[in-house]
CSV table of C-alpha atoms and ligand atoms in Angstrom, one decimal:
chain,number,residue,atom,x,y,z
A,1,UNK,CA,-74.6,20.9,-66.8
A,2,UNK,CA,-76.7,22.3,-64.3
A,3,UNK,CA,-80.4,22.0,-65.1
A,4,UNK,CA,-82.8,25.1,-65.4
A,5,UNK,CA,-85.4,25.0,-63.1
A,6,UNK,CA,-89.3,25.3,-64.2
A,7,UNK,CA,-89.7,27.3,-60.7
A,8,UNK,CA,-87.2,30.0,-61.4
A,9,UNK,CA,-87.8,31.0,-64.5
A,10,UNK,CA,-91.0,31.2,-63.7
A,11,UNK,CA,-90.0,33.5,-60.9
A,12,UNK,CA,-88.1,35.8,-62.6
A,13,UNK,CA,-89.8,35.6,-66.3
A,14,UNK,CA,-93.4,34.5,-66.2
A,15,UNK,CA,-94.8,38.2,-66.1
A,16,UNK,CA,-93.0,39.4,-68.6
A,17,UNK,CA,-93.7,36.5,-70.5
A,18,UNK,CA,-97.4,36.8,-69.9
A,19,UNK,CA,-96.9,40.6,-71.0
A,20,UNK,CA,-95.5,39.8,-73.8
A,21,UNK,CA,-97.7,37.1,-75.3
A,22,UNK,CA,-100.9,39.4,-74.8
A,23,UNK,CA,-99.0,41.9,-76.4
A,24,UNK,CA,-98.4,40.4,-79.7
A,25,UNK,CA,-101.8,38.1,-79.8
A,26,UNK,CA,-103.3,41.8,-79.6
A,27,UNK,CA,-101.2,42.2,-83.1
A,28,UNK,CA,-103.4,41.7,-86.9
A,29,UNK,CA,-101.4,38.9,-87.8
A,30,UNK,CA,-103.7,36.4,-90.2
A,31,UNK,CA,-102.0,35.3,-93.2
A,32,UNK,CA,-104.1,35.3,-96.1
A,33,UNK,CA,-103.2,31.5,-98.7
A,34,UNK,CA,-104.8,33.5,-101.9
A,35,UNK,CA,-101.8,36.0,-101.4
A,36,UNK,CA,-98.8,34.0,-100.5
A,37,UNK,CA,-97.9,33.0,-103.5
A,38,UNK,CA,-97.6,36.0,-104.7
A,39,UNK,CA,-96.2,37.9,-101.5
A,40,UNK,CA,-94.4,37.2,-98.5
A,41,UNK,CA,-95.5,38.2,-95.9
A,42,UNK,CA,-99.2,38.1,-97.5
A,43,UNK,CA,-100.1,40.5,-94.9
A,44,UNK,CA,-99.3,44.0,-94.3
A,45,UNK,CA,-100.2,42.8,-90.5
A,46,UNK,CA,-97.4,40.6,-90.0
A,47,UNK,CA,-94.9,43.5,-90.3
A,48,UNK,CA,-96.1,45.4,-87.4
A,49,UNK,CA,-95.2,42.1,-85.2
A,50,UNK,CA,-91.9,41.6,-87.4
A,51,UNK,CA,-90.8,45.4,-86.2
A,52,UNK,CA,-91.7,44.9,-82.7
A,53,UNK,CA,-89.9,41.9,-81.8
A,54,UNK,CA,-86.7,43.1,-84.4
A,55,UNK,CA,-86.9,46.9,-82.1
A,56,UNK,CA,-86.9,44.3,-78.8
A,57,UNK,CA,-83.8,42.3,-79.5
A,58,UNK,CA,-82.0,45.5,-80.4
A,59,UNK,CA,-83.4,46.8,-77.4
A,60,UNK,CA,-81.8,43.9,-75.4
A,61,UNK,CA,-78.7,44.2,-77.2
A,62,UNK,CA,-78.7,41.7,-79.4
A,63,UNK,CA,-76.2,43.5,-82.0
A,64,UNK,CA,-76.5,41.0,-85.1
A,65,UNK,CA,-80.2,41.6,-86.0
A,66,UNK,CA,-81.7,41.8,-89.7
A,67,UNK,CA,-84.9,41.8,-91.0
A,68,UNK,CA,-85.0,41.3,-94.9
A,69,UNK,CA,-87.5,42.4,-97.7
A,70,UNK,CA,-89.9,39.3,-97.6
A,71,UNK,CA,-90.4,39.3,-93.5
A,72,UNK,CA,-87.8,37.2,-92.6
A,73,UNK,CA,-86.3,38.2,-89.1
A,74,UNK,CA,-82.9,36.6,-88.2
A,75,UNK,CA,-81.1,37.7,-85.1
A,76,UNK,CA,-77.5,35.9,-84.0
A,77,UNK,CA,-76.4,35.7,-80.7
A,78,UNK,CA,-72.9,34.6,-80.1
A,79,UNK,CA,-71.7,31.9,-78.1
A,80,UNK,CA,-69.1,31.9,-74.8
A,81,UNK,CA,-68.1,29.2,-75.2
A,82,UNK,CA,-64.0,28.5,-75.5
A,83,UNK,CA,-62.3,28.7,-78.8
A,84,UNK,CA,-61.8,25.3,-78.9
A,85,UNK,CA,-65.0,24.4,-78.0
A,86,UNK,CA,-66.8,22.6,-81.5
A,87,UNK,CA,-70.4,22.9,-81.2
A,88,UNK,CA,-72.7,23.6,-84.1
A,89,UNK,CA,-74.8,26.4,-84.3
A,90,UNK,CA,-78.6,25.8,-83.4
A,91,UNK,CA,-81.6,27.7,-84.6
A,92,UNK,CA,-84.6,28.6,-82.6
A,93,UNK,CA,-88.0,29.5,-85.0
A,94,UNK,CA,-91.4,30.4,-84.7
A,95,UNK,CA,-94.1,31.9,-86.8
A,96,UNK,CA,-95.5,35.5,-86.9
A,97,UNK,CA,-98.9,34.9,-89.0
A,98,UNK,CA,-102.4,33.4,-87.8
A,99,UNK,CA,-104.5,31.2,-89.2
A,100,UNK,CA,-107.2,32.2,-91.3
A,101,UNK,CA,-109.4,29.7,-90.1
A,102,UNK,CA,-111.0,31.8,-87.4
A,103,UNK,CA,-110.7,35.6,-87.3
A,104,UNK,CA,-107.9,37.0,-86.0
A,105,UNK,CA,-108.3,40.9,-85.8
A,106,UNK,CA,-109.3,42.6,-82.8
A,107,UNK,CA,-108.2,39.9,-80.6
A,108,UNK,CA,-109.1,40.5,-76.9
A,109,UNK,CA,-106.9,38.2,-75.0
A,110,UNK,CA,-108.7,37.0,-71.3
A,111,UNK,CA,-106.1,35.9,-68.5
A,112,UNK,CA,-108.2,33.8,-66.1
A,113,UNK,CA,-106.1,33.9,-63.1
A,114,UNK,CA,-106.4,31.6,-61.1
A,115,UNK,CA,-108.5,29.8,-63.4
A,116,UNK,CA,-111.4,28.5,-61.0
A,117,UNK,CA,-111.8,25.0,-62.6
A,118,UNK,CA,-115.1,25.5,-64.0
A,119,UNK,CA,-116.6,26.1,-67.8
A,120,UNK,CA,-114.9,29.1,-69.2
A,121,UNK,CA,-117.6,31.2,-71.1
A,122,UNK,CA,-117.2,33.5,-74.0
A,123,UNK,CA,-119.0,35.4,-76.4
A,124,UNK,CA,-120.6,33.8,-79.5
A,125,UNK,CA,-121.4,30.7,-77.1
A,126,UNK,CA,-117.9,29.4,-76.8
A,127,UNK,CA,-117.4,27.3,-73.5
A,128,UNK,CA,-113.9,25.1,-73.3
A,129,UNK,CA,-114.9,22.5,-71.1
A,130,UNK,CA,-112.4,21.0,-68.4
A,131,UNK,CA,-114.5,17.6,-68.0
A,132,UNK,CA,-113.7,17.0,-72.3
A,133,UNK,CA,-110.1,18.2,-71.5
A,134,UNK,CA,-108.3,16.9,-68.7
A,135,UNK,CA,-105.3,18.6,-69.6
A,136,UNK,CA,-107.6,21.9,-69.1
A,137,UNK,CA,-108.9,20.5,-65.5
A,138,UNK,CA,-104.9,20.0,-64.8
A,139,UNK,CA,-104.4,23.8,-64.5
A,140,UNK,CA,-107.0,24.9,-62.1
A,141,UNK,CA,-105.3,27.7,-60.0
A,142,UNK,CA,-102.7,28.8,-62.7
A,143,UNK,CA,-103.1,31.2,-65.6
A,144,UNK,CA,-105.0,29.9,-68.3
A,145,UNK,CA,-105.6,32.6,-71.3
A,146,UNK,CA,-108.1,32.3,-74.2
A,147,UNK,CA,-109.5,35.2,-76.6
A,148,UNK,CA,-112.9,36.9,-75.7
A,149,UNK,CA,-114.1,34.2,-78.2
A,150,UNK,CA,-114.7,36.6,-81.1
A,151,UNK,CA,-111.8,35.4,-82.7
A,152,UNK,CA,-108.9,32.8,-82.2
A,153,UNK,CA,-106.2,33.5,-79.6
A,154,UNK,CA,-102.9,33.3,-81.8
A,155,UNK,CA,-101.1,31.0,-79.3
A,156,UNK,CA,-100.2,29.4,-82.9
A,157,UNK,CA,-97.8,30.5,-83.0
A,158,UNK,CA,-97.5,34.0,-81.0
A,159,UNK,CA,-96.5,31.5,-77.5
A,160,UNK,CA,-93.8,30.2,-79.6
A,161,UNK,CA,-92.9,33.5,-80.6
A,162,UNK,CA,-93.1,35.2,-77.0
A,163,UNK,CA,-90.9,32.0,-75.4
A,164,UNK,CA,-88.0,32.6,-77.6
A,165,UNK,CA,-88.0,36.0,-77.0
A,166,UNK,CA,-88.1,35.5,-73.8
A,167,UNK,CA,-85.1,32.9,-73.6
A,168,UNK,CA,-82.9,35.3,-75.4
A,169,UNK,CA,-84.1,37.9,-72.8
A,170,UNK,CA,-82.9,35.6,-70.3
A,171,UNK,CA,-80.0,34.7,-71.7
A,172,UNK,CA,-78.7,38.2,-72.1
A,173,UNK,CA,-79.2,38.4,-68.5
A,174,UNK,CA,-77.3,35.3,-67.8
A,175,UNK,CA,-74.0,35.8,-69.7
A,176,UNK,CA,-72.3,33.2,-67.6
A,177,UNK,CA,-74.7,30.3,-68.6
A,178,UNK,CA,-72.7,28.6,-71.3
A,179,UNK,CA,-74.0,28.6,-74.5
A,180,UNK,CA,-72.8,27.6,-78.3
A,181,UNK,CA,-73.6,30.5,-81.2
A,182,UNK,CA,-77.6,30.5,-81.4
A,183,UNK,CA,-79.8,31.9,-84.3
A,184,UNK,CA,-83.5,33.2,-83.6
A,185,UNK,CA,-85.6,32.8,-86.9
A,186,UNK,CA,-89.1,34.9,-86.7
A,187,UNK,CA,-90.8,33.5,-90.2
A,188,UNK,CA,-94.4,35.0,-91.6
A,189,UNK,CA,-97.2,33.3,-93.6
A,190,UNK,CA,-96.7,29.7,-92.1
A,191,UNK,CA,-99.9,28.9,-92.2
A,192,UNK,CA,-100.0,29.2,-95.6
A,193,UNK,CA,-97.8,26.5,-96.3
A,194,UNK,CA,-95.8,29.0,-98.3
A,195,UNK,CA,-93.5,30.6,-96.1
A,196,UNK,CA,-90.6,29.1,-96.6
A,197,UNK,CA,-90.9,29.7,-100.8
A,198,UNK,CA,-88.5,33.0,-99.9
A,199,UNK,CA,-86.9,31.7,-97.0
A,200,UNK,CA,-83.0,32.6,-97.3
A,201,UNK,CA,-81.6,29.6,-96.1
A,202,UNK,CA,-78.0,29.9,-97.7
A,203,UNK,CA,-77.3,32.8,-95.2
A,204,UNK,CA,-78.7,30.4,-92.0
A,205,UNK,CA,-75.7,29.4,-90.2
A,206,UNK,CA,-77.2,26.6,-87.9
A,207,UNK,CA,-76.5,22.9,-88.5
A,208,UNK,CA,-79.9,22.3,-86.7
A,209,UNK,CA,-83.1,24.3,-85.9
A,210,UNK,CA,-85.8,23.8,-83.9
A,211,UNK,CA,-89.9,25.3,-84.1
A,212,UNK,CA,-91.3,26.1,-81.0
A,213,UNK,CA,-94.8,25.3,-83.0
A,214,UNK,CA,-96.2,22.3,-81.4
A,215,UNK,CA,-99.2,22.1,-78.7
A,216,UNK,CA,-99.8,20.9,-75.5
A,217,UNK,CA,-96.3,20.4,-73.1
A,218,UNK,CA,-94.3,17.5,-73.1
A,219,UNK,CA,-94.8,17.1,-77.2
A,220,UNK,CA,-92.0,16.8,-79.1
A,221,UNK,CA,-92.5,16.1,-82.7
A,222,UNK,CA,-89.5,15.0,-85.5
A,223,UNK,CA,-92.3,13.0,-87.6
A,224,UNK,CA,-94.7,14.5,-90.1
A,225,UNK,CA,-96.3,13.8,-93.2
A,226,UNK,CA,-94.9,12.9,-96.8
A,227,UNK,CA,-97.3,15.6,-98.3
A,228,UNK,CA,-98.0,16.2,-101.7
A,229,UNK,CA,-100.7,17.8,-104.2
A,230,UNK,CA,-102.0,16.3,-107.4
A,231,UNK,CA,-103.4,18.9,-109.6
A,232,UNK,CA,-105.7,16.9,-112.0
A,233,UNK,CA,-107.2,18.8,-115.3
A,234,UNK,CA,-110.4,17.7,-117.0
A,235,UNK,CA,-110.6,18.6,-120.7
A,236,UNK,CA,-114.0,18.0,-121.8
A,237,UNK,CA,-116.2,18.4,-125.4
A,238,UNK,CA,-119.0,21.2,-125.2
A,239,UNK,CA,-121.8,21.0,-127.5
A,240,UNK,CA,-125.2,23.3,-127.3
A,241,UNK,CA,-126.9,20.4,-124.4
A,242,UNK,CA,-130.1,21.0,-127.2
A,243,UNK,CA,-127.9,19.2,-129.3
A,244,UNK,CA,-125.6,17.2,-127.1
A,245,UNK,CA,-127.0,13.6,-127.3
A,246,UNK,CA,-123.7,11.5,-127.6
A,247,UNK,CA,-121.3,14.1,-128.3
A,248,UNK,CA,-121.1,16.3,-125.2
A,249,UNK,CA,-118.4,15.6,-122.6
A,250,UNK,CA,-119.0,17.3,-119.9
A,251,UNK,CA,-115.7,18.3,-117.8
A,252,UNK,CA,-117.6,19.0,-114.6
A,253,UNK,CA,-119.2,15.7,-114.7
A,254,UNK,CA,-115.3,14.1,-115.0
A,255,UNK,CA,-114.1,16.2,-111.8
A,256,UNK,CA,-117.6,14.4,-110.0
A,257,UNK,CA,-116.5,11.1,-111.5
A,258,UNK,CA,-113.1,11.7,-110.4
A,259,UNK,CA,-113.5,12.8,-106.9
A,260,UNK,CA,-116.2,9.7,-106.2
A,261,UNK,CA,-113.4,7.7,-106.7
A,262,UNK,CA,-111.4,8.9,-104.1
A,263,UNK,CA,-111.7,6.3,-101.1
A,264,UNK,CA,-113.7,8.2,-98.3
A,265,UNK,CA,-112.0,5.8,-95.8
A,266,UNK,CA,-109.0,7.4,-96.0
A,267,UNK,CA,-110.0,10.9,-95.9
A,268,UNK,CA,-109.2,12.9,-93.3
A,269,UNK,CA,-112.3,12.5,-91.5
A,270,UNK,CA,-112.2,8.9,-91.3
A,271,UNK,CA,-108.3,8.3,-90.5
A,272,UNK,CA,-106.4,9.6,-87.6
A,273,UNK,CA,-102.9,7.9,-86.1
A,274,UNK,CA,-100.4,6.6,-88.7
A,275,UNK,CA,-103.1,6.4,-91.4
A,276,UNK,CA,-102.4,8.4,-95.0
A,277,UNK,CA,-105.6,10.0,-96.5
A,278,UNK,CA,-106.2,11.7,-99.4
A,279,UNK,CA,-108.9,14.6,-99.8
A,280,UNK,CA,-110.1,16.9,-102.7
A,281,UNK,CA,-108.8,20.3,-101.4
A,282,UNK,CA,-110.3,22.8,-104.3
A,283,UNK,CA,-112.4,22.2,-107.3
A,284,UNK,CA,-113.1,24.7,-110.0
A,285,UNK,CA,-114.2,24.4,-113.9
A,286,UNK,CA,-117.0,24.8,-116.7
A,287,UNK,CA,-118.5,22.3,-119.0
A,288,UNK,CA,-115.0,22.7,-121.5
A,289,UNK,CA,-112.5,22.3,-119.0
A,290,UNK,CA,-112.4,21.4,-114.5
A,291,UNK,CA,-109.3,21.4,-112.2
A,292,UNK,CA,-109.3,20.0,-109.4
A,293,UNK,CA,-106.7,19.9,-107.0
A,294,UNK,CA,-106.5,16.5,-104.1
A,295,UNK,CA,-103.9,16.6,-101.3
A,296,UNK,CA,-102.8,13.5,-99.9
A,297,UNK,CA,-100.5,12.4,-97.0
A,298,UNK,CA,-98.4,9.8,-95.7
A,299,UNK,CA,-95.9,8.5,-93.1
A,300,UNK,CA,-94.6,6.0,-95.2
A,301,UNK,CA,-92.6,6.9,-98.4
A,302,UNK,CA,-93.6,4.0,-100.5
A,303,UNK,CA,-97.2,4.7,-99.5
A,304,UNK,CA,-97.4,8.1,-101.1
A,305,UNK,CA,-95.8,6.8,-104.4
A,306,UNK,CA,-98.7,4.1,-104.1
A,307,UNK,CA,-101.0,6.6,-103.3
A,308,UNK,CA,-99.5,9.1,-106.6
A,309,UNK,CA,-100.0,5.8,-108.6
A,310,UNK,CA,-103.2,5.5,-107.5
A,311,UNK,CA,-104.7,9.0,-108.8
A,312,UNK,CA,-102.8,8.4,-112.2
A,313,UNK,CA,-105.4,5.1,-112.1
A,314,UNK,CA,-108.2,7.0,-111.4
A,315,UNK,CA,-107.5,9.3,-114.2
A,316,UNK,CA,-107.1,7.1,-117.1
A,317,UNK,CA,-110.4,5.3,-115.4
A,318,UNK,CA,-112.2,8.6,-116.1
A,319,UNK,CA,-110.8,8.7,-119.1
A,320,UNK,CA,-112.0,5.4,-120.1
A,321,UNK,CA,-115.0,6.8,-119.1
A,322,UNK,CA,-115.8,9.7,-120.9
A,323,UNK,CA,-114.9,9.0,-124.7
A,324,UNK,CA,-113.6,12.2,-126.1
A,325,UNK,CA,-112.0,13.9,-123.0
A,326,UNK,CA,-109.1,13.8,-121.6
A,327,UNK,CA,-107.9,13.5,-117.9
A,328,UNK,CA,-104.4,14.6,-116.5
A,329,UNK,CA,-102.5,14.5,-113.3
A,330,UNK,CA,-99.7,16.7,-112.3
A,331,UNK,CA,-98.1,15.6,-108.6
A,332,UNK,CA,-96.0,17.9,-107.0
A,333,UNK,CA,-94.4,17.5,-103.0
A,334,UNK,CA,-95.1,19.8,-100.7
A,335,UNK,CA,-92.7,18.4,-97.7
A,336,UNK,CA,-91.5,15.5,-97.1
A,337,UNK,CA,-91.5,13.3,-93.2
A,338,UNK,CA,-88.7,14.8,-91.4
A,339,UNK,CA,-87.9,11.7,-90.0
A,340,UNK,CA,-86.0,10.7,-92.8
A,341,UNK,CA,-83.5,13.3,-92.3
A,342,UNK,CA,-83.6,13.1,-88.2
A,343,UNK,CA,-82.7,9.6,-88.5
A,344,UNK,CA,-79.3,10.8,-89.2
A,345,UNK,CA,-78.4,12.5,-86.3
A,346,UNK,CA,-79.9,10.3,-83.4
A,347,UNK,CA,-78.3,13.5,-81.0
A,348,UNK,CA,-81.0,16.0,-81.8
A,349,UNK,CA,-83.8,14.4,-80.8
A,350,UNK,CA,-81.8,12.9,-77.6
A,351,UNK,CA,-80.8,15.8,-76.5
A,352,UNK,CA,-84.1,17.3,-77.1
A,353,UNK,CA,-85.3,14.4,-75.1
A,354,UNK,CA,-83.1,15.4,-72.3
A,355,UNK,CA,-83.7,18.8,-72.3
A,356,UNK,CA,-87.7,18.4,-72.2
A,357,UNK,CA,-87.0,15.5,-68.9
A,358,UNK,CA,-84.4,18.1,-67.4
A,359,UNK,CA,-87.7,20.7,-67.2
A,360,UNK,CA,-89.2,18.1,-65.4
A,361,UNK,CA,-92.5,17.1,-68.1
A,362,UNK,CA,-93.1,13.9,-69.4
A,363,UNK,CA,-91.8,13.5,-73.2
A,364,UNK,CA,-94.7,12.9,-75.8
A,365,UNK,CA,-93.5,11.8,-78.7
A,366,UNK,CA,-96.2,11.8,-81.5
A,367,UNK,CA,-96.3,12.0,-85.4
A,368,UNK,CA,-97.7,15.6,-86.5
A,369,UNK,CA,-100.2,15.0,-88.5
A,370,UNK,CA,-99.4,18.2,-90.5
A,371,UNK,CA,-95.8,19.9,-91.6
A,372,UNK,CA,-94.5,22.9,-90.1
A,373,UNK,CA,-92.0,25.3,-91.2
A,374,UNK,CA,-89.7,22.9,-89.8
A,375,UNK,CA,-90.4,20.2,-92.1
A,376,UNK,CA,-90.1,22.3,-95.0
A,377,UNK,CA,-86.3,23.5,-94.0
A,378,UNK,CA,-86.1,20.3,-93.1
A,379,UNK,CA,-85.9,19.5,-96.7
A,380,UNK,CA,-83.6,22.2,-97.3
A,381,UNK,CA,-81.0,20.2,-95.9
A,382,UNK,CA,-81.4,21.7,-91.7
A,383,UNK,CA,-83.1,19.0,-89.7
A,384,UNK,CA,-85.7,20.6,-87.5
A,385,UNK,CA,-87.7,18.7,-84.8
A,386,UNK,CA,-91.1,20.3,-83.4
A,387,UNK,CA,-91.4,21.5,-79.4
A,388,UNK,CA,-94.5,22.0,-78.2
A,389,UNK,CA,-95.8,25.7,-77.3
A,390,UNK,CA,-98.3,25.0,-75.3
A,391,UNK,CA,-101.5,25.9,-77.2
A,392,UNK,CA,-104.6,23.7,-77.5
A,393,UNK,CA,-107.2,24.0,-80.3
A,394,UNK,CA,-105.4,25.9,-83.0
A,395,UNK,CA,-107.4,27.9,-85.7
A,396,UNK,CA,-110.1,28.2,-83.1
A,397,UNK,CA,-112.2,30.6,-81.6
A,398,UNK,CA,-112.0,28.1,-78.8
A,399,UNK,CA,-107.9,27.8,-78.7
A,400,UNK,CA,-106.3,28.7,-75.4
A,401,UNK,CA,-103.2,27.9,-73.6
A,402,UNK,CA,-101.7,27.9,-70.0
A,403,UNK,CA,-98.9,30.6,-68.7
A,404,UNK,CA,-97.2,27.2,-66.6
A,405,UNK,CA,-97.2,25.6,-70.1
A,406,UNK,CA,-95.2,28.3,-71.9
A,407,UNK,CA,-92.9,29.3,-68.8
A,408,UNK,CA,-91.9,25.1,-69.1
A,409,UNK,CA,-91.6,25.5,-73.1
A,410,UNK,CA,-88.8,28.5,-72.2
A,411,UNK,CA,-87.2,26.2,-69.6
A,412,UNK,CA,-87.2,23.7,-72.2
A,413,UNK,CA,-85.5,26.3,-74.2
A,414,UNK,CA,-83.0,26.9,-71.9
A,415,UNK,CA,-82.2,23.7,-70.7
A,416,UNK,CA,-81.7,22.6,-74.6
A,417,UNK,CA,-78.8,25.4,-74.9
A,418,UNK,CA,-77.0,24.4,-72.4
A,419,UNK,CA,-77.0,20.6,-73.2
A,420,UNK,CA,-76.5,22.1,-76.4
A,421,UNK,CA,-73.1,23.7,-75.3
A,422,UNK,CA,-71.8,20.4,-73.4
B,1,ZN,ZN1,-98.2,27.1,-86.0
């Protein structure tokens, strides 16, 4: 095939591109955790965005366009390829929610263009610093683009969303570039971790996805956590404490003795590479009864049994502890390490690999030290590696990203499809 070229897309489809972006980061998109559960989208926010971009695709003439009752937004875009021509459908996906981490309404993007090299300065004392970021110091004299530093910037994931629409933009206008049947997935509430609980994957048609959810360019992630929750419940004794000499158990004081436990060397704060960690995520409770719930992660798949065994150990330690209560630990996975399933099919991630050298970058290929929605449909039986975006600092006041970055994550895009279609 003949490789896209970073230069002409950026040509013909960096302004737009650019307009776009600062279009939807401009959009109240935060997802809200307490919610999801209960709701998807969480937000009534995320439906403004969801209508936009389903109004755009019609309004490029993408025919095959739906948008269901929990925010899900699939478009289909059929291939030219010949009849006899066997090549699997392939999903594109990105999310429509922010993080609640930082605020996220009234977002003021700033395009510093060129950007002189120096300290860039925002309100509430935010400066993004190019001598701790080389990658930042890389782009002096191109666009770089942060938020007035009020709130975060939304790059997570509204540069993933503006870069697929974009491709399909330029693939409408390319009808003789050769292409297999495509799918474009627009998800809400990722950042909840719950918003794939509603996701209809029996109607997905694609053999293989791919989120355009990762950070800085050149990344290309099909590694992720084993993830899973334990949910431990205290049951203590209450007597009157004016009365309480030996008989009281106090379920608060189990949760304390339960979390001490936990080994602050592999928290999060103290781990970073291919190390697992644990960490008490919420704690609630009275004197009669505590829960607590601990998160824990790991690469390895016989390291996060050790680590499910190991919490059942704590728990009958407290127990042993505290005559008269009672200690009990429910585990449930949240996602498991992609890899597993990539494994596989050795061709996505090579032809990923190919695609991401034919765009001229440098391939980084890391372990997220996360999940995405990827890893979560993933499980659900549709392997889905992880392409960078081009953001930096997520779920930050301080997050920004570079227009040179995204313009190479559509080339990337591109460039996939048609390796895609050999
Ligand atoms: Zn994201």
């Amino acid at each position: 095939m003949n490789a896209i070229n970073y230069d002409t897309v950026k040509k013909d489809f960096s302004d737009e591109l650019l307009e776009r972006f600062l279009r939807y980061t401009r959009i109240y998109t935060t997802s809200d955790e307490t919610l999801a559960e209960a709701r998807t989208p969480s937000t009534p926010g995320q439906w403004d965005l969801l209508r936009i971009l389903e109004a755009e695709l019609k309004s490029f003439g993408v025919k095959d366009v739906s948008l269901d009752e929990y925010g899900y937004l699939i478009a289909r875009l059929p291939g030219n390829l010949p009849e006899d021509a066997r090549v699997d459908t392939v999903g594109f996906m990105a999310h429509v929610d922010t993080s609640s981490d930082a605020p996220g309404e009234n977002v003021s993007p700033q395009v510093h263009n060129p950007y002189d090299g120096k300290i860039i300065k925002l309100k509430n004392e935010i400066s993004i610093d190019p001598a701790e970021s080389s990658l930042l110091a890389s782009y002096e004299g191109e666009a770089v683009i942060t938020s007035d530093g009020t709130t975060l910037l939304g790059a997570d994931d509204k540069a993933g969303v503006a870069e697929i629409m974009t491709a399909v933009h330029w693939l409408i206008q390319h009808p003789e570039a050769p292409r297999g049947s495509l799918e474009i997935i627009f998800t809400p509430d990722e950042e909840t971790g719950m918003g794939m609980n509603r996701f209809p994957v029996k109607s997905l048609k694609s053999r293989f996805c791919f989120t355009m959810d990762g950070g800085r360019e050149g990344e290309m992630e099909s590694e992720c956590y084993f993830a899973r929750a334990a949910r431990v419940s205290f049951k203590g004794n209450v007597i009157h404490p004016g009365a309480a000499r030996g008989k009281l158990v106090n379920a608060v004081t189990m949760a304390g003795a339960f979390i001490s436990l936990l080994p602050r060397n592999e928290s999060p704060e103290a781990t970073d590479g291919r190390y697992g960690n644990y960490w008490p995520h919420k704690v609630e409770g009275t004197l009669d009864s505590a829960e607590l719930t601990v998160f824990y992660r790991s690469f390895d798949a016989d390291d996060i049994q050790r680590r499910s065994d190991a919490l059942h150990s704590f728990a009958a330690g407290v127990e042993a502890a505290f005559p008269g209560g009672s200690v009990s630990v429910e585990t449930k996975e949240q996602y498991r390490n992609m890899r597993e399933e990539l494994d596989k099919y050795p061709q996505v991630i090579n032809k990923l690999r190919e695609a991401v050298m034919a765009s001229g970058i440098e391939p980084l290929e890391n372990p997220i030290r996360g999940g995405t929605d990827g890893s979560r449909l993933t499980a659900m039986g549709i392997p889905t590696p992880n392409i960078f975006a081009g953001g930096v600092s997520f779920h930050s006041r301080s997050e920004w990203v570079a227009l040179p970055a995204m313009v190479r994550s559509v080339t990337v895009i591109l460039n996939l499809i048609g390796i895609w279609s050999e």
